[in-house]
Amino acid sequence: MSDLHVRIEETRGILERIARDFSPAVFASSLAAEDMVLTDLILKAALPIGIFSLETGRLHKETLEVLDKVTAHYGVEIALFRPQPELVEDYVSKNGLNAFYDSVEMRKGCCYVRKVEPLGRALAGKKAWITGQRRAQSTTRAELAVQEDDASHGMAKFNPLADWSEQDVWEYIRANGVPYNSLHERGYPSIGCEPCTRAIQPGEDIRAGRWWWENPESKECGLHLVDGKLIRIKSVAA
C-alpha cells in the first residue's frame, strides 16, 4: 500500500469522524487544489458536511469558473458567502479600492471585510469547520495540527490534509479526475484574490505569490488568526 493510499484512507477516516461526532460541520473551500481534494472525498462519500466558499468580490474569473466545474462534475452547488456591501463601501471610501498595498494593517483590514467577517457568518451555529491547509504550504503553517480547538469561533477546527505534500495533492487530482482551477497550470500554486496573487518563479515558495510585497511571516489573511495574531490553536489528539 503506497504512502498516499494510506494518507487517503486516514483522511477519509477523519472526515467520517467529523461527520459523525461534530455535526453540523462545514468545509471552508478556497477552491484551490487542496480544497478540491477534500471536496471530492466529501461528495463521493455523500458525507453530511456542508461546503461553502467566500466570494470576496475580487476573485479571478478562473476561480469563479471552478464553481461551475463542481456543479457540472458532482451535481452540487457550493454555497457562497459574500462581504457586507456597507462594510466594503466604508473601507473603500475611507482608504481607496487598493489600499491593501499600502501596509499590512490596510491589507488585513480588507481581508477582514471580504473574508473574515463572512467566515463568521458561515460558521455560525456549527460545531466544527474544515480547511485544506497543509504544513508544507508555508512557514506560518509548519506546526499545523490535524485537529485544533478554535476558541475564537467556539468550535473544533480540522486540517485533514495537514501532512499531505504538493505531490500527494496532484497525484490524487489526476488519478481521480478532480476538477481544478486552471490558474494552477499557469504558475499559481496558491490562489487568493486577483490583485493580491501573482504567479511564482521556479524555486520560489508555493505561497510566494500571495501578498508578494509583504514579509513571509505576515502572509495570512486573518481566517486563521485570533486577535490579529497567527494562531497555533490548541492541538487536540486525533
Short mmCIF file of C-alpha atoms in Angstrom, two decimals:
data_model
loop_
_atom_site.label_atom_id
_atom_site.label_comp_id
_atom_site.label_asym_id
_atom_site.label_seq_id
_atom_site.Cartn_x
_atom_site.Cartn_y
_atom_site.Cartn_z
CA MET A 1 0.00 0.00 0.00
CA SER A 2 1.51 3.35 -1.04
CA ASP A 3 2.05 6.23 1.37
CA LEU A 4 -0.54 8.27 -0.48
CA HIS A 5 -3.11 5.49 -0.24
CA VAL A 6 -2.53 5.39 3.49
CA ARG A 7 -3.00 9.16 3.73
CA ILE A 8 -6.19 8.97 1.67
CA GLU A 9 -7.66 6.34 3.98
CA GLU A 10 -6.63 8.33 7.05
CA THR A 11 -8.24 11.45 5.60
CA ARG A 12 -11.45 9.58 4.82
CA GLY A 13 -11.50 8.37 8.41
CA ILE A 14 -11.05 11.91 9.72
CA LEU A 15 -13.89 13.21 7.56
CA GLU A 16 -16.17 10.37 8.63
CA ARG A 17 -15.42 11.10 12.28
CA ILE A 18 -16.16 14.79 11.80
CA ALA A 19 -19.50 13.97 10.16
CA ARG A 20 -20.35 11.54 12.95
CA ASP A 21 -19.15 13.40 16.04
CA PHE A 22 -19.15 17.10 15.10
CA SER A 23 -22.40 17.67 13.25
CA PRO A 24 -23.19 20.20 11.95
CA ALA A 25 -19.78 20.67 10.35
CA VAL A 26 -18.75 22.69 7.31
CA PHE A 27 -15.83 22.77 4.93
CA ALA A 28 -14.44 26.22 4.04
CA SER A 29 -13.21 25.82 0.46
CA SER A 30 -10.97 28.35 -1.26
CA LEU A 31 -11.48 26.31 -4.47
CA ALA A 32 -7.73 25.64 -4.61
CA ALA A 33 -6.21 22.24 -5.40
CA GLU A 34 -6.17 21.03 -1.79
CA ASP A 35 -9.76 22.05 -1.33
CA MET A 36 -10.81 20.18 -4.44
CA VAL A 37 -9.32 17.00 -2.98
CA LEU A 38 -11.44 17.42 0.15
CA THR A 39 -14.48 18.34 -1.95
CA ASP A 40 -14.06 15.11 -3.91
CA LEU A 41 -13.69 13.00 -0.76
CA ILE A 42 -16.69 14.59 0.94
CA LEU A 43 -19.05 14.43 -2.03
CA LYS A 44 -18.10 10.95 -3.23
CA ALA A 45 -18.78 9.60 0.25
CA ALA A 46 -22.00 11.65 0.49
CA LEU A 47 -20.93 12.87 3.92
CA PRO A 48 -23.28 15.31 5.69
CA ILE A 49 -20.72 18.11 5.66
CA GLY A 50 -21.66 21.44 4.15
CA ILE A 51 -19.27 23.09 1.68
CA PHE A 52 -19.01 26.84 1.28
CA SER A 53 -16.65 29.37 -0.27
CA LEU A 54 -16.00 33.06 0.37
CA GLU A 55 -16.78 35.08 -2.74
CA THR A 56 -14.79 38.19 -1.90
CA GLY A 57 -15.81 40.19 -4.96
CA ARG A 58 -12.20 40.25 -6.19
CA LEU A 59 -11.56 36.65 -7.20
CA HIS A 60 -10.07 35.62 -10.55
CA LYS A 61 -12.60 34.61 -13.18
CA GLU A 62 -10.79 31.24 -13.32
CA THR A 63 -11.55 30.74 -9.63
CA LEU A 64 -15.22 31.51 -10.14
CA GLU A 65 -15.26 29.06 -13.04
CA VAL A 66 -14.39 26.29 -10.56
CA LEU A 67 -17.86 26.72 -9.04
CA ASP A 68 -19.43 25.75 -12.37
CA LYS A 69 -16.97 22.87 -12.75
CA VAL A 70 -18.04 21.49 -9.37
CA THR A 71 -21.72 21.71 -10.26
CA ALA A 72 -21.16 20.03 -13.63
CA HIS A 73 -18.96 17.27 -12.18
CA TYR A 74 -20.79 16.48 -8.93
CA GLY A 75 -24.26 17.94 -9.40
CA VAL A 76 -23.77 20.07 -6.28
CA GLU A 77 -23.61 23.83 -5.82
CA ILE A 78 -21.13 25.27 -3.34
CA ALA A 79 -22.71 27.81 -1.00
CA LEU A 80 -21.27 31.32 -1.29
CA PHE A 81 -20.80 33.90 1.45
CA ARG A 82 -20.12 37.45 0.31
CA PRO A 83 -18.92 40.55 2.18
CA GLN A 84 -21.44 43.00 3.58
CA PRO A 85 -21.79 45.76 0.92
CA GLU A 86 -21.80 48.53 3.52
CA LEU A 87 -18.52 47.30 5.02
CA VAL A 88 -16.87 47.21 1.59
CA GLU A 89 -18.19 50.68 0.78
CA ASP A 90 -16.92 52.05 4.10
CA TYR A 91 -13.44 50.57 3.61
CA VAL A 92 -13.13 51.77 0.03
CA SER A 93 -14.49 55.26 0.72
CA LYS A 94 -12.07 55.77 3.60
CA ASN A 95 -8.98 54.08 2.20
CA GLY A 96 -9.35 53.56 -1.54
CA LEU A 97 -10.03 50.42 -3.57
CA ASN A 98 -6.46 49.11 -3.42
CA ALA A 99 -5.33 50.38 -0.02
CA PHE A 100 -4.17 46.88 0.88
CA TYR A 101 -0.91 47.61 -0.96
CA ASP A 102 -0.13 50.45 1.46
CA SER A 103 0.51 48.47 4.65
CA VAL A 104 -0.05 45.15 6.37
CA GLU A 105 -2.71 46.82 8.51
CA MET A 106 -4.61 48.07 5.45
CA ARG A 107 -4.35 44.65 3.81
CA LYS A 108 -5.64 42.88 6.91
CA GLY A 109 -8.48 45.39 7.07
CA CYS A 110 -9.50 44.48 3.53
CA CYS A 111 -9.21 40.77 4.33
CA TYR A 112 -11.39 41.29 7.39
CA VAL A 113 -14.16 42.91 5.38
CA ARG A 114 -14.02 40.50 2.45
CA LYS A 115 -13.14 37.22 4.19
CA VAL A 116 -13.07 37.17 7.98
CA GLU A 117 -16.49 38.72 8.62
CA PRO A 118 -18.21 36.49 6.02
CA LEU A 119 -16.44 33.47 7.53
CA GLY A 120 -18.00 34.27 10.90
CA ARG A 121 -21.45 34.16 9.33
CA ALA A 122 -20.67 30.91 7.52
CA LEU A 123 -19.55 29.24 10.75
CA ALA A 124 -22.45 30.45 12.90
CA GLY A 125 -24.21 27.58 14.63
CA LYS A 126 -21.66 24.95 13.55
CA LYS A 127 -19.69 22.57 15.78
CA ALA A 128 -16.64 22.24 13.54
CA TRP A 129 -15.06 23.60 10.40
CA ILE A 130 -12.62 22.04 7.97
CA THR A 131 -9.82 23.63 5.95
CA GLY A 132 -7.45 22.46 3.23
CA GLN A 133 -4.35 23.84 4.97
CA ARG A 134 -1.12 21.84 4.75
CA ARG A 135 2.07 22.12 6.79
CA ALA A 136 4.21 22.25 3.65
CA GLN A 137 2.47 25.35 2.31
CA SER A 138 4.41 27.94 4.29
CA THR A 139 6.47 28.71 7.38
CA THR A 140 3.35 30.04 9.10
CA ARG A 141 1.76 26.58 8.86
CA ALA A 142 4.74 24.39 9.74
CA GLU A 143 3.24 23.26 13.06
CA LEU A 144 -0.29 22.77 11.80
CA ALA A 145 -2.27 20.09 13.66
CA VAL A 146 -4.92 17.85 12.13
CA GLN A 147 -7.40 18.77 14.88
CA GLU A 148 -7.41 22.02 16.82
CA ASP A 149 -9.55 23.78 19.39
CA ASP A 150 -10.62 27.06 17.76
CA ALA A 151 -11.64 29.08 20.80
CA SER A 152 -12.24 32.23 18.76
CA HIS A 153 -15.15 30.57 16.97
CA GLY A 154 -16.08 28.25 19.82
CA MET A 155 -15.68 25.05 17.83
CA ALA A 156 -13.29 22.38 16.64
CA LYS A 157 -11.18 23.02 13.55
CA PHE A 158 -9.81 20.28 11.31
CA ASN A 159 -6.99 20.29 8.76
CA PRO A 160 -7.30 16.75 7.31
CA LEU A 161 -4.58 17.31 4.69
CA ALA A 162 -2.03 18.69 7.17
CA ASP A 163 0.63 16.11 6.30
CA TRP A 164 -0.09 15.87 2.55
CA SER A 165 2.58 17.06 0.14
CA GLU A 166 2.03 19.06 -3.04
CA GLN A 167 2.79 15.88 -4.97
CA ASP A 168 0.15 13.97 -2.99
CA VAL A 169 -2.47 16.57 -3.85
CA TRP A 170 -1.80 16.47 -7.58
CA GLU A 171 -1.44 12.71 -7.73
CA TYR A 172 -4.90 12.42 -6.17
CA ILE A 173 -6.42 15.03 -8.51
CA ARG A 174 -5.07 13.37 -11.65
CA ALA A 175 -5.90 9.83 -10.56
CA ASN A 176 -9.49 10.75 -9.72
CA GLY A 177 -10.28 13.25 -12.46
CA VAL A 178 -10.97 16.02 -9.96
CA PRO A 179 -11.78 19.45 -11.47
CA TYR A 180 -9.40 22.26 -10.53
CA ASN A 181 -8.54 25.91 -11.11
CA SER A 182 -6.82 26.41 -14.47
CA LEU A 183 -4.54 29.03 -12.88
CA HIS A 184 -2.63 26.17 -11.26
CA GLU A 185 -1.29 25.34 -14.73
CA ARG A 186 -0.04 28.90 -15.17
CA GLY A 187 2.27 29.18 -12.18
CA TYR A 188 -0.27 29.83 -9.43
CA PRO A 189 0.09 27.09 -6.78
CA SER A 190 -1.66 29.28 -4.18
CA ILE A 191 -4.58 31.47 -5.25
CA GLY A 192 -6.38 34.24 -3.40
CA CYS A 193 -7.94 37.48 -4.59
CA GLU A 194 -6.81 38.62 -8.05
CA PRO A 195 -4.96 41.82 -7.02
CA CYS A 196 -3.17 40.01 -4.18
CA THR A 197 -1.94 36.97 -6.10
CA ARG A 198 0.76 36.55 -8.75
CA ALA A 199 2.39 33.59 -10.44
CA ILE A 200 5.57 32.33 -8.78
CA GLN A 201 9.02 31.85 -10.27
CA PRO A 202 10.85 28.49 -10.34
CA GLY A 203 12.27 27.71 -6.91
CA GLU A 204 10.02 30.12 -5.03
CA ASP A 205 7.93 29.04 -2.04
CA ILE A 206 4.48 27.91 -3.14
CA ARG A 207 2.86 30.82 -1.29
CA ALA A 208 5.35 33.40 -2.55
CA GLY A 209 2.72 34.74 -4.93
CA ARG A 210 0.32 35.63 -2.12
CA TRP A 211 0.75 39.22 -0.86
CA TRP A 212 4.18 39.12 -2.50
CA TRP A 213 5.04 42.64 -1.31
CA GLU A 214 4.95 41.54 2.37
CA ASN A 215 7.31 39.57 4.59
CA PRO A 216 6.59 35.81 4.70
CA GLU A 217 5.70 35.99 8.40
CA SER A 218 2.69 38.25 7.72
CA LYS A 219 1.16 36.19 4.93
CA GLU A 220 -2.12 35.12 6.50
CA CYS A 221 -5.45 36.72 5.66
CA GLY A 222 -6.96 36.55 9.12
CA LEU A 223 -9.12 33.46 8.67
CA HIS A 224 -6.62 31.56 10.78
CA LEU A 225 -5.75 34.35 13.19
CA VAL A 226 -7.01 35.21 16.67
CA ASP A 227 -6.96 38.85 17.78
CA GLY A 228 -4.71 39.65 14.83
CA LYS A 229 -2.12 37.04 15.74
CA LEU A 230 -1.23 33.82 13.97
CA ILE A 231 -2.92 31.03 15.85
CA ARG A 232 -1.22 27.97 16.98
CA ILE A 233 -4.63 26.87 18.15
CA LYS A 234 -4.52 24.31 20.90
CA SER A 235 -3.94 20.95 19.26
CA VAL A 236 -6.27 18.12 20.12
CA ALA A 237 -5.27 14.48 19.94
CA ALA A 238 -6.96 12.92 16.95
#
